[in-house]
PDB file of C-alpha atoms in Angstrom:
ATOM      1  CA  MET A1044       0.000   0.000   0.000  1.00 48.00           C
ATOM      2  CA  PHE A1045       1.338   3.423  -0.965  1.00 51.00           C
ATOM      3  CA  THR A1046       2.395   5.718   1.857  1.00 48.00           C
ATOM      4  CA  MET A1047       4.113   9.080   1.877  1.00 52.00           C
ATOM      5  CA  LYS A1048       6.630  10.012   4.511  1.00 45.00           C
ATOM      6  CA  LEU A1049       6.633  13.479   6.029  1.00 42.00           C
ATOM      7  CA  ARG A1050       9.998  15.062   5.370  1.00 46.00           C
ATOM      8  CA  LYS A1051      12.052  16.860   7.981  1.00 40.00           C
ATOM      9  CA  VAL A1052      14.186  19.804   6.892  1.00 41.00           C
ATOM     10  CA  THR A1053      16.860  20.725   9.399  1.00 39.00           C
ATOM     11  CA  ALA A1054      18.353  24.162   9.822  1.00 40.00           C
ATOM     12  CA  ALA A1055      21.708  22.760   8.734  1.00 40.00           C
ATOM     13  CA  ALA A1056      20.198  21.376   5.550  1.00 41.00           C
ATOM     14  CA  ALA A1057      18.537  24.693   4.810  1.00 41.00           C
ATOM     15  CA  THR A1058      21.820  26.541   5.349  1.00 39.00           C
ATOM     16  CA  ALA A1059      23.637  24.093   3.109  1.00 41.00           C
ATOM     17  CA  LEU A1060      21.083  24.641   0.388  1.00 37.00           C
ATOM     18  CA  VAL A1061      21.465  28.420   0.563  1.00 38.00           C
ATOM     19  CA  LEU A1062      25.253  28.114   0.378  1.00 39.00           C
ATOM     20  CA  ALA A1063      24.997  25.727  -2.567  1.00 40.00           C
ATOM     21  CA  LEU A1064      22.706  28.076  -4.463  1.00 37.00           C
ATOM     22  CA  THR A1065      24.989  31.025  -3.708  1.00 40.00           C
ATOM     23  CA  ALA A1066      28.026  29.129  -4.931  1.00 41.00           C
ATOM     24  CA  THR A1067      26.245  28.157  -8.117  1.00 38.00           C
ATOM     25  CA  ALA A1068      25.212  31.737  -8.803  1.00 39.00           C
ATOM     26  CA  CYS A1069      28.723  33.048  -8.229  1.00 40.00           C
ATOM     27  CA  GLY A1070      30.316  30.268 -10.260  1.00 40.00           C
ATOM     28  CA  GLY A1071      28.378  31.065 -13.418  1.00 38.00           C
ATOM     29  CA  ASP A1072      27.159  27.480 -13.914  1.00 38.00           C
ATOM     30  CA  ASP A1073      25.662  26.938 -17.350  1.00 39.00           C
ATOM     31  CA  GLY A1074      23.140  24.316 -16.171  1.00 37.00           C
ATOM     32  CA  ASP A1075      19.673  23.701 -17.539  1.00 42.00           C
ATOM     33  CA  SER A1076      17.708  26.943 -17.304  1.00 41.00           C
ATOM     34  CA  ASP A1077      14.546  24.981 -16.513  1.00 46.00           C
ATOM     35  CA  GLU A1078      16.076  23.767 -13.246  1.00 46.00           C
ATOM     36  CA  THR A1079      16.776  27.126 -11.609  1.00 40.00           C
ATOM     37  CA  GLY A1080      14.607  30.226 -11.781  1.00 40.00           C
ATOM     38  CA  SER A1081      15.933  33.714 -11.124  1.00 39.00           C
ATOM     39  CA  GLY A1082      12.546  34.883  -9.816  1.00 43.00           C
ATOM     40  CA  SER A1083      13.286  38.339 -11.202  1.00 41.00           C
ATOM     41  CA  GLY A1084      12.256  38.067 -14.822  1.00 42.00           C
ATOM     42  CA  GLY A1085      15.761  37.092 -15.869  1.00 42.00           C
ATOM     43  CA  GLY A1086      14.659  34.902 -18.750  1.00 53.00           C
ATOM     44  CA  ASP A1087      14.647  31.481 -17.114  1.00 91.00           C
ATOM     45  CA  LYS A1088      11.543  29.378 -17.627  1.00 96.00           C
ATOM     46  CA  ILE A1089       9.821  26.534 -15.842  1.00 98.00           C
ATOM     47  CA  LYS A1090       7.550  24.107 -17.667  1.00 98.00           C
ATOM     48  CA  ILE A1091       4.499  22.989 -15.691  1.00 98.00           C
ATOM     49  CA  GLY A1092       1.958  20.398 -16.789  1.00 98.00           C
ATOM     50  CA  ILE A1093      -1.754  21.120 -16.353  1.00 98.00           C
ATOM     51  CA  LYS A1094      -5.049  20.257 -17.998  1.00 94.00           C
ATOM     52  CA  PHE A1095      -6.263  22.702 -20.636  1.00 94.00           C
ATOM     53  CA  ASP A1096      -9.932  21.637 -20.662  1.00 90.00           C
ATOM     54  CA  GLN A1097     -11.145  21.525 -17.049  1.00 92.00           C
ATOM     55  CA  PRO A1098     -12.966  24.712 -15.950  1.00 94.00           C
ATOM     56  CA  GLY A1099     -12.209  25.625 -12.364  1.00 94.00           C
ATOM     57  CA  LEU A1100      -9.062  23.487 -12.351  1.00 96.00           C
ATOM     58  CA  GLY A1101      -6.983  23.863 -15.475  1.00 97.00           C
ATOM     59  CA  LEU A1102      -8.441  25.768 -18.408  1.00 96.00           C
ATOM     60  CA  LYS A1103      -6.924  27.557 -21.378  1.00 96.00           C
ATOM     61  CA  GLU A1104      -9.090  30.611 -21.907  1.00 96.00           C
ATOM     62  CA  PRO A1105      -9.991  31.964 -25.378  1.00 96.00           C
ATOM     63  CA  ASP A1106      -7.502  34.809 -24.898  1.00 97.00           C
ATOM     64  CA  GLY A1107      -4.661  32.343 -24.250  1.00 97.00           C
ATOM     65  CA  SER A1108      -4.516  32.865 -20.486  1.00 98.00           C
ATOM     66  CA  PHE A1109      -4.961  30.060 -17.966  1.00 98.00           C
ATOM     67  CA  SER A1110      -7.292  29.726 -14.993  1.00 97.00           C
ATOM     68  CA  GLY A1111      -8.300  27.255 -12.318  1.00 97.00           C
ATOM     69  CA  PHE A1112      -7.382  25.884  -8.909  1.00 97.00           C
ATOM     70  CA  ASP A1113      -4.532  23.745 -10.250  1.00 98.00           C
ATOM     71  CA  VAL A1114      -3.201  26.790 -12.096  1.00 98.00           C
ATOM     72  CA  ASP A1115      -3.339  28.906  -8.920  1.00 98.00           C
ATOM     73  CA  VAL A1116      -1.596  26.213  -6.882  1.00 98.00           C
ATOM     74  CA  ALA A1117       1.078  25.682  -9.528  1.00 98.00           C
ATOM     75  CA  THR A1118       1.662  29.436  -9.874  1.00 98.00           C
ATOM     76  CA  TYR A1119       2.109  29.772  -6.107  1.00 98.00           C
ATOM     77  CA  VAL A1120       4.495  26.813  -6.014  1.00 98.00           C
ATOM     78  CA  ALA A1121       6.496  28.177  -8.950  1.00 98.00           C
ATOM     79  CA  LYS A1122       6.885  31.517  -7.166  1.00 98.00           C
ATOM     80  CA  GLU A1123       8.265  29.724  -4.101  1.00 98.00           C
ATOM     81  CA  LEU A1124      10.694  27.910  -6.395  1.00 97.00           C
ATOM     82  CA  GLY A1125      11.893  31.255  -7.712  1.00 97.00           C
ATOM     83  CA  TYR A1126       9.807  31.814 -10.830  1.00 97.00           C
ATOM     84  CA  ASP A1127       7.538  34.748 -11.624  1.00 97.00           C
ATOM     85  CA  ALA A1128       4.215  34.096 -13.351  1.00 97.00           C
ATOM     86  CA  ASP A1129       5.601  35.273 -16.691  1.00 96.00           C
ATOM     87  CA  GLN A1130       8.378  32.683 -16.446  1.00 98.00           C
ATOM     88  CA  ILE A1131       5.923  29.778 -16.462  1.00 98.00           C
ATOM     89  CA  GLU A1132       5.384  27.815 -19.653  1.00 98.00           C
ATOM     90  CA  TRP A1133       2.145  25.854 -19.327  1.00 98.00           C
ATOM     91  CA  VAL A1134       2.182  22.454 -21.013  1.00 98.00           C
ATOM     92  CA  GLU A1135      -0.969  20.443 -21.661  1.00 96.00           C
ATOM     93  CA  THR A1136      -0.618  17.046 -20.024  1.00 94.00           C
ATOM     94  CA  LYS A1137      -3.511  14.728 -20.681  1.00 89.00           C
ATOM     95  CA  SER A1138      -4.191  11.976 -18.164  1.00 88.00           C
ATOM     96  CA  ALA A1139      -2.721   9.176 -20.268  1.00 87.00           C
ATOM     97  CA  ASP A1140       0.581  11.014 -20.831  1.00 93.00           C
ATOM     98  CA  ARG A1141       1.369  12.403 -17.370  1.00 95.00           C
ATOM     99  CA  GLU A1142       3.888   9.760 -16.322  1.00 96.00           C
ATOM    100  CA  ASN A1143       5.640   9.859 -19.699  1.00 96.00           C
ATOM    101  CA  ALA A1144       5.835  13.661 -19.681  1.00 97.00           C
ATOM    102  CA  LEU A1145       7.672  13.567 -16.346  1.00 98.00           C
ATOM    103  CA  ALA A1146       9.959  10.709 -17.394  1.00 97.00           C
ATOM    104  CA  ARG A1147      10.899  12.539 -20.610  1.00 97.00           C
ATOM    105  CA  GLY A1148      11.573  15.750 -18.748  1.00 97.00           C
ATOM    106  CA  ASP A1149       8.931  17.645 -20.739  1.00 98.00           C
ATOM    107  CA  VAL A1150       7.823  19.392 -17.525  1.00 98.00           C
ATOM    108  CA  LYS A1151       9.291  20.086 -14.088  1.00 98.00           C
ATOM    109  CA  PHE A1152       6.100  19.112 -12.305  1.00 98.00           C
ATOM    110  CA  ILE A1153       2.443  18.363 -13.002  1.00 98.00           C
ATOM    111  CA  ALA A1154      -0.639  19.743 -11.231  1.00 98.00           C
ATOM    112  CA  ALA A1155      -3.551  18.272 -13.173  1.00 96.00           C
ATOM    113  CA  THR A1156      -6.191  16.561 -10.994  1.00 94.00           C
ATOM    114  CA  TYR A1157      -3.495  13.925 -10.499  1.00 95.00           C
ATOM    115  CA  SER A1158      -4.877  11.456  -7.938  1.00 93.00           C
ATOM    116  CA  ILE A1159      -2.168   9.662  -5.977  1.00 95.00           C
ATOM    117  CA  ASN A1160      -2.326   5.865  -6.123  1.00 92.00           C
ATOM    118  CA  ASP A1161       0.059   2.926  -5.839  1.00 94.00           C
ATOM    119  CA  GLU A1162       0.375   2.341  -9.579  1.00 93.00           C
ATOM    120  CA  ARG A1163       1.297   5.943 -10.337  1.00 94.00           C
ATOM    121  CA  ALA A1164       3.579   6.253  -7.314  1.00 96.00           C
ATOM    122  CA  ALA A1165       5.683   3.409  -8.715  1.00 97.00           C
ATOM    123  CA  LYS A1166       6.468   5.600 -11.735  1.00 97.00           C
ATOM    124  CA  VAL A1167       6.597   9.160 -10.363  1.00 98.00           C
ATOM    125  CA  ASP A1168       7.096  10.900  -7.040  1.00 98.00           C
ATOM    126  CA  PHE A1169       4.325  12.992  -5.524  1.00 98.00           C
ATOM    127  CA  ALA A1170       4.307  16.156  -3.453  1.00 98.00           C
ATOM    128  CA  GLY A1171       1.200  16.886  -1.431  1.00 98.00           C
ATOM    129  CA  PRO A1172      -1.602  16.031  -1.452  1.00 98.00           C
ATOM    130  CA  TYR A1173      -2.970  19.554  -1.928  1.00 98.00           C
ATOM    131  CA  LEU A1174      -6.670  18.686  -2.308  1.00 98.00           C
ATOM    132  CA  LEU A1175      -8.896  15.832  -1.150  1.00 97.00           C
ATOM    133  CA  ALA A1176     -11.689  15.355  -3.665  1.00 96.00           C
ATOM    134  CA  HIS A1177     -14.453  12.751  -3.826  1.00 96.00           C
ATOM    135  CA  GLN A1178     -16.441  11.145  -6.599  1.00 95.00           C
ATOM    136  CA  ASP A1179     -19.851  12.804  -6.582  1.00 96.00           C
ATOM    137  CA  LEU A1180     -22.944  13.480  -8.677  1.00 96.00           C
ATOM    138  CA  LEU A1181     -23.907  16.730 -10.381  1.00 96.00           C
ATOM    139  CA  VAL A1182     -27.659  17.163 -10.845  1.00 96.00           C
ATOM    140  CA  LYS A1183     -30.070  19.962 -11.686  1.00 96.00           C
ATOM    141  CA  ALA A1184     -30.741  22.426  -8.888  1.00 94.00           C
ATOM    142  CA  ASP A1185     -34.330  21.169  -8.476  1.00 95.00           C
ATOM    143  CA  SER A1186     -33.449  17.472  -8.728  1.00 96.00           C
ATOM    144  CA  ASP A1187     -34.695  15.041  -6.079  1.00 95.00           C
ATOM    145  CA  ILE A1188     -31.645  12.786  -6.521  1.00 96.00           C
ATOM    146  CA  THR A1189     -29.865  12.765  -3.167  1.00 95.00           C
ATOM    147  CA  GLU A1190     -28.256   9.309  -3.112  1.00 96.00           C
ATOM    148  CA  ALA A1191     -26.475   7.172  -5.689  1.00 96.00           C
ATOM    149  CA  THR A1192     -29.193   4.552  -5.306  1.00 97.00           C
ATOM    150  CA  ASP A1193     -31.678   7.097  -6.678  1.00 97.00           C
ATOM    151  CA  LEU A1194     -30.069   6.591 -10.096  1.00 97.00           C
ATOM    152  CA  ASN A1195     -31.778   3.253 -10.730  1.00 97.00           C
ATOM    153  CA  ASP A1196     -33.752   3.638 -13.990  1.00 97.00           C
ATOM    154  CA  LYS A1197     -32.165   7.089 -14.451  1.00 97.00           C
ATOM    155  CA  ASN A1198     -29.666   8.221 -17.098  1.00 97.00           C
ATOM    156  CA  LEU A1199     -26.144   8.725 -15.810  1.00 97.00           C
ATOM    157  CA  CYS A1200     -23.442  10.430 -17.866  1.00 96.00           C
ATOM    158  CA  SER A1201     -19.676  10.274 -17.770  1.00 89.00           C
ATOM    159  CA  VAL A1202     -16.850  10.436 -20.302  1.00 86.00           C
ATOM    160  CA  THR A1203     -15.806   7.501 -22.423  1.00 81.00           C
ATOM    161  CA  GLY A1204     -13.124   5.467 -20.669  1.00 70.00           C
ATOM    162  CA  SER A1205     -13.951   6.799 -17.209  1.00 77.00           C
ATOM    163  CA  THR A1206     -14.564   4.319 -14.411  1.00 80.00           C
ATOM    164  CA  SER A1207     -16.737   6.720 -12.405  1.00 88.00           C
ATOM    165  CA  ALA A1208     -20.096   5.871 -13.967  1.00 87.00           C
ATOM    166  CA  GLN A1209     -19.337   2.157 -13.978  1.00 86.00           C
ATOM    167  CA  ASN A1210     -18.456   2.362 -10.278  1.00 88.00           C
ATOM    168  CA  VAL A1211     -21.894   3.829  -9.551  1.00 93.00           C
ATOM    169  CA  LYS A1212     -23.618   1.125 -11.582  1.00 90.00           C
ATOM    170  CA  ASN A1213     -21.595  -1.681 -10.005  1.00 92.00           C
ATOM    171  CA  ASP A1214     -21.799  -0.521  -6.389  1.00 94.00           C
ATOM    172  CA  PHE A1215     -24.960   1.568  -5.976  1.00 95.00           C
ATOM    173  CA  ALA A1216     -27.425   1.609  -8.879  1.00 96.00           C
ATOM    174  CA  PRO A1217     -27.292  -1.524 -11.059  1.00 96.00           C
ATOM    175  CA  GLU A1218     -30.336  -0.356 -13.039  1.00 97.00           C
ATOM    176  CA  ALA A1219     -28.814   2.991 -14.005  1.00 96.00           C
ATOM    177  CA  ASN A1220     -28.559   3.688 -17.727  1.00 95.00           C
ATOM    178  CA  LEU A1221     -25.008   4.687 -18.582  1.00 94.00           C
ATOM    179  CA  LYS A1222     -24.551   7.369 -21.222  1.00 93.00           C
ATOM    180  CA  GLN A1223     -20.976   8.036 -22.288  1.00 90.00           C
ATOM    181  CA  ASN A1224     -19.783  11.124 -24.135  1.00 90.00           C
ATOM    182  CA  SER A1225     -16.390  12.169 -25.422  1.00 84.00           C
ATOM    183  CA  GLY A1226     -16.004  14.961 -22.865  1.00 86.00           C
ATOM    184  CA  TYR A1227     -17.542  16.541 -19.788  1.00 88.00           C
ATOM    185  CA  SER A1228     -18.803  19.507 -21.800  1.00 90.00           C
ATOM    186  CA  GLU A1229     -21.036  17.132 -23.770  1.00 93.00           C
ATOM    187  CA  CYS A1230     -22.295  15.631 -20.504  1.00 95.00           C
ATOM    188  CA  MET A1231     -23.055  19.112 -19.176  1.00 95.00           C
ATOM    189  CA  SER A1232     -25.106  19.889 -22.273  1.00 95.00           C
ATOM    190  CA  ALA A1233     -26.987  16.593 -21.871  1.00 97.00           C
ATOM    191  CA  LEU A1234     -27.665  17.356 -18.200  1.00 97.00           C
ATOM    192  CA  GLN A1235     -28.860  20.854 -19.042  1.00 97.00           C
ATOM    193  CA  SER A1236     -31.254  19.564 -21.711  1.00 97.00           C
ATOM    194  CA  GLY A1237     -32.590  16.750 -19.526  1.00 97.00           C
ATOM    195  CA  ALA A1238     -31.163  13.989 -21.720  1.00 97.00           C
ATOM    196  CA  VAL A1239     -29.404  12.665 -18.613  1.00 98.00           C
ATOM    197  CA  ASP A1240     -30.307  12.962 -14.940  1.00 98.00           C
ATOM    198  CA  ALA A1241     -26.831  13.147 -13.434  1.00 97.00           C
ATOM    199  CA  LEU A1242     -23.158  13.465 -14.255  1.00 96.00           C
ATOM    200  CA  THR A1243     -20.486  11.771 -12.191  1.00 95.00           C
ATOM    201  CA  THR A1244     -16.757  12.305 -11.666  1.00 94.00           C
ATOM    202  CA  ASP A1245     -14.638  14.044  -8.997  1.00 94.00           C
ATOM    203  CA  ASP A1246     -16.571  16.727  -7.101  1.00 95.00           C
ATOM    204  CA  SER A1247     -13.849  19.292  -7.828  1.00 94.00           C
ATOM    205  CA  ILE A1248     -14.219  18.755 -11.573  1.00 94.00           C
ATOM    206  CA  LEU A1249     -18.008  18.912 -11.340  1.00 95.00           C
ATOM    207  CA  ALA A1250     -17.821  22.098  -9.278  1.00 92.00           C
ATOM    208  CA  GLY A1251     -15.527  23.685 -11.838  1.00 92.00           C
ATOM    209  CA  PHE A1252     -17.961  23.041 -14.678  1.00 92.00           C
ATOM    210  CA  ALA A1253     -20.986  24.123 -12.640  1.00 91.00           C
ATOM    211  CA  ALA A1254     -19.231  27.371 -11.712  1.00 89.00           C
ATOM    212  CA  GLN A1255     -18.997  28.472 -15.353  1.00 89.00           C
ATOM    213  CA  GLU A1256     -20.950  31.628 -16.098  1.00 88.00           C
ATOM    214  CA  GLN A1257     -23.445  29.919 -18.429  1.00 91.00           C
ATOM    215  CA  TYR A1258     -24.303  27.312 -15.761  1.00 92.00           C
ATOM    216  CA  LYS A1259     -24.385  29.322 -12.538  1.00 87.00           C
ATOM    217  CA  GLY A1260     -27.401  28.436 -10.396  1.00 90.00           C
ATOM    218  CA  GLN A1261     -28.581  25.614 -12.656  1.00 94.00           C
ATOM    219  CA  PHE A1262     -26.883  22.667 -10.962  1.00 94.00           C
ATOM    220  CA  LYS A1263     -25.884  21.359  -7.558  1.00 92.00           C
ATOM    221  CA  LEU A1264     -23.566  18.737  -6.152  1.00 93.00           C
ATOM    222  CA  ALA A1265     -25.294  15.860  -4.388  1.00 94.00           C
ATOM    223  CA  GLY A1266     -22.612  15.993  -1.705  1.00 92.00           C
ATOM    224  CA  LEU A1267     -21.796  12.274  -1.806  1.00 94.00           C
ATOM    225  CA  LYS A1268     -18.347  10.886  -1.020  1.00 93.00           C
ATOM    226  CA  LEU A1269     -18.205   7.840  -3.256  1.00 94.00           C
ATOM    227  CA  SER A1270     -14.394   7.734  -3.279  1.00 92.00           C
ATOM    228  CA  ASN A1271     -11.348   9.570  -1.960  1.00 94.00           C
ATOM    229  CA  GLU A1272      -9.169  11.296  -4.554  1.00 93.00           C
ATOM    230  CA  ASN A1273      -5.924  12.713  -3.141  1.00 96.00           C
ATOM    231  CA  TYR A1274      -4.615  15.241  -5.685  1.00 97.00           C
ATOM    232  CA  GLY A1275      -0.836  15.391  -5.694  1.00 98.00           C
ATOM    233  CA  ILE A1276       1.800  17.239  -7.680  1.00 98.00           C
ATOM    234  CA  GLY A1277       3.716  14.807  -9.841  1.00 98.00           C
ATOM    235  CA  VAL A1278       7.501  15.055 -10.045  1.00 98.00           C
ATOM    236  CA  LYS A1279      10.045  12.941 -11.924  1.00 98.00           C
ATOM    237  CA  LYS A1280      10.901   9.768 -10.037  1.00 98.00           C
ATOM    238  CA  GLY A1281      13.862  10.306  -7.720  1.00 98.00           C
ATOM    239  CA  ASP A1282      13.714  14.127  -7.649  1.00 98.00           C
ATOM    240  CA  THR A1283      13.361  14.309  -3.873  1.00 98.00           C
ATOM    241  CA  GLU A1284      14.751  17.836  -3.711  1.00 98.00           C
ATOM    242  CA  THR A1285      11.921  19.225  -5.849  1.00 98.00           C
ATOM    243  CA  VAL A1286       9.316  17.221  -3.933  1.00 98.00           C
ATOM    244  CA  ASN A1287      10.533  18.721  -0.643  1.00 98.00           C
ATOM    245  CA  LYS A1288      10.531  22.256  -2.048  1.00 98.00           C
ATOM    246  CA  ILE A1289       7.005  21.854  -3.413  1.00 98.00           C
ATOM    247  CA  ASN A1290       5.787  20.469  -0.086  1.00 98.00           C
ATOM    248  CA  ASP A1291       7.243  23.507   1.686  1.00 98.00           C
ATOM    249  CA  ALA A1292       5.452  25.771  -0.800  1.00 98.00           C
ATOM    250  CA  LEU A1293       2.130  23.979  -0.291  1.00 98.00           C
ATOM    251  CA  GLU A1294       2.399  24.292   3.484  1.00 98.00           C
ATOM    252  CA  LYS A1295       3.080  28.001   3.119  1.00 98.00           C
ATOM    253  CA  MET A1296       0.124  28.404   0.749  1.00 98.00           C
ATOM    254  CA  VAL A1297      -2.187  26.880   3.342  1.00 98.00           C
ATOM    255  CA  ALA A1298      -0.693  28.886   6.216  1.00 98.00           C
ATOM    256  CA  ASP A1299      -1.090  32.285   4.519  1.00 98.00           C
ATOM    257  CA  LYS A1300      -4.684  31.477   3.393  1.00 98.00           C
ATOM    258  CA  ALA A1301      -3.864  31.643  -0.299  1.00 98.00           C
ATOM    259  CA  TRP A1302      -5.127  28.048  -0.558  1.00 98.00           C
ATOM    260  CA  ASP A1303      -8.539  29.030   0.845  1.00 96.00           C
ATOM    261  CA  LYS A1304      -8.772  31.958  -1.550  1.00 96.00           C
ATOM    262  CA  ALA A1305      -8.000  29.715  -4.519  1.00 96.00           C
ATOM    263  CA  VAL A1306     -10.790  27.319  -3.485  1.00 93.00           C
ATOM    264  CA  THR A1307     -13.312  30.152  -3.159  1.00 90.00           C
ATOM    265  CA  ASP A1308     -12.258  31.840  -6.398  1.00 91.00           C
ATOM    266  CA  ASN A1309     -12.526  28.688  -8.496  1.00 91.00           C
ATOM    267  CA  PHE A1310     -15.258  26.588  -6.888  1.00 86.00           C
ATOM    268  CA  GLY A1311     -17.356  29.047  -4.879  1.00 75.00           C
ATOM    269  CA  PRO A1312     -20.183  29.584  -7.392  1.00 69.00           C
ATOM    270  CA  ALA A1313     -21.058  25.855  -7.256  1.00 69.00           C
ATOM    271  CA  ASN A1314     -21.331  25.807  -3.448  1.00 70.00           C
ATOM    272  CA  TYR A1315     -18.507  23.292  -3.342  1.00 83.00           C
ATOM    273  CA  LYS A1316     -18.176  21.825   0.161  1.00 86.00           C
ATOM    274  CA  ASN A1317     -14.455  21.263   0.072  1.00 89.00           C
ATOM    275  CA  GLU A1318     -12.469  19.289   2.587  1.00 94.00           C
ATOM    276  CA  PRO A1319      -9.937  21.223   4.682  1.00 96.00           C
ATOM    277  CA  ALA A1320      -6.466  21.450   3.190  1.00 97.00           C
ATOM    278  CA  PRO A1321      -4.900  18.007   3.614  1.00 97.00           C
ATOM    279  CA  GLU A1322      -1.765  17.437   5.659  1.00 97.00           C
ATOM    280  CA  ILE A1323       1.305  16.876   3.536  1.00 97.00           C
ATOM    281  CA  GLY A1324       1.937  13.141   3.213  1.00 96.00           C
ATOM    282  CA  ASN A1325      -1.469  12.125   4.576  1.00 96.00           C
ATOM    283  CA  ILE A1326      -3.139   9.942   1.959  1.00 96.00           C
ATOM    284  CA  VAL A1327      -6.787   9.229   2.751  1.00 95.00           C
ATOM    285  CA  LYS A1328      -7.744   5.757   1.546  1.00 91.00           C
TER     286      LYS A1328
END
């Protein structure tokens, strides 16, 4: 079973790190510019993997900018690593390619609704978790669906290849009619039109879609906790130094309330009942 160990950073280690960074700066090392950021607009870049198609989490806007909770978390972390917002190069990392992107070195880290599990942890290292999400149902605001068992003889939507809808059918509502679409946007349109009665995936993803301007007030989360999804920040296997730095940044983000603000800014319109910020290294099974 996968576990994460809390790291301890001693004063001596911190001092050694400062001295090492100072020596590198003075020595004019010509190392990879993606590894060290000047934090002062000096031209260095950091490549960060996110989703481009998840409102409220990781979304590429029509004007080319990026928004969402994962984007806010990654931007905060990058700043703590020494990079200004304009030094970030956002890279789309789809679910199936996340491990490969890290192994190839395409990105420094990934913040993309990346649930920590044993299989993934064998291939990459994780910082965090930074959000505890749960599989849930999104229904119309006036819907009388309050439990997963209410979905018997109802139409349930999810994306093709997702296990979420099948989990509901297997464990709660064997008579549910599964409707699969190519993306969550198609499921949202089906829910809005009444073609389906509910949409299921992680509550954070559902909240992000429901918070979009064109959907505000139309939908609600059922508030079910059908699974635990511990979102972590993926880092190349063996890069313990970066994992420790990201964990420090996440702890600081929680302590100065920037984490709470990011939750409210991105999920607030959907009345998302988020869990408190998780403790670093604490994986909820």
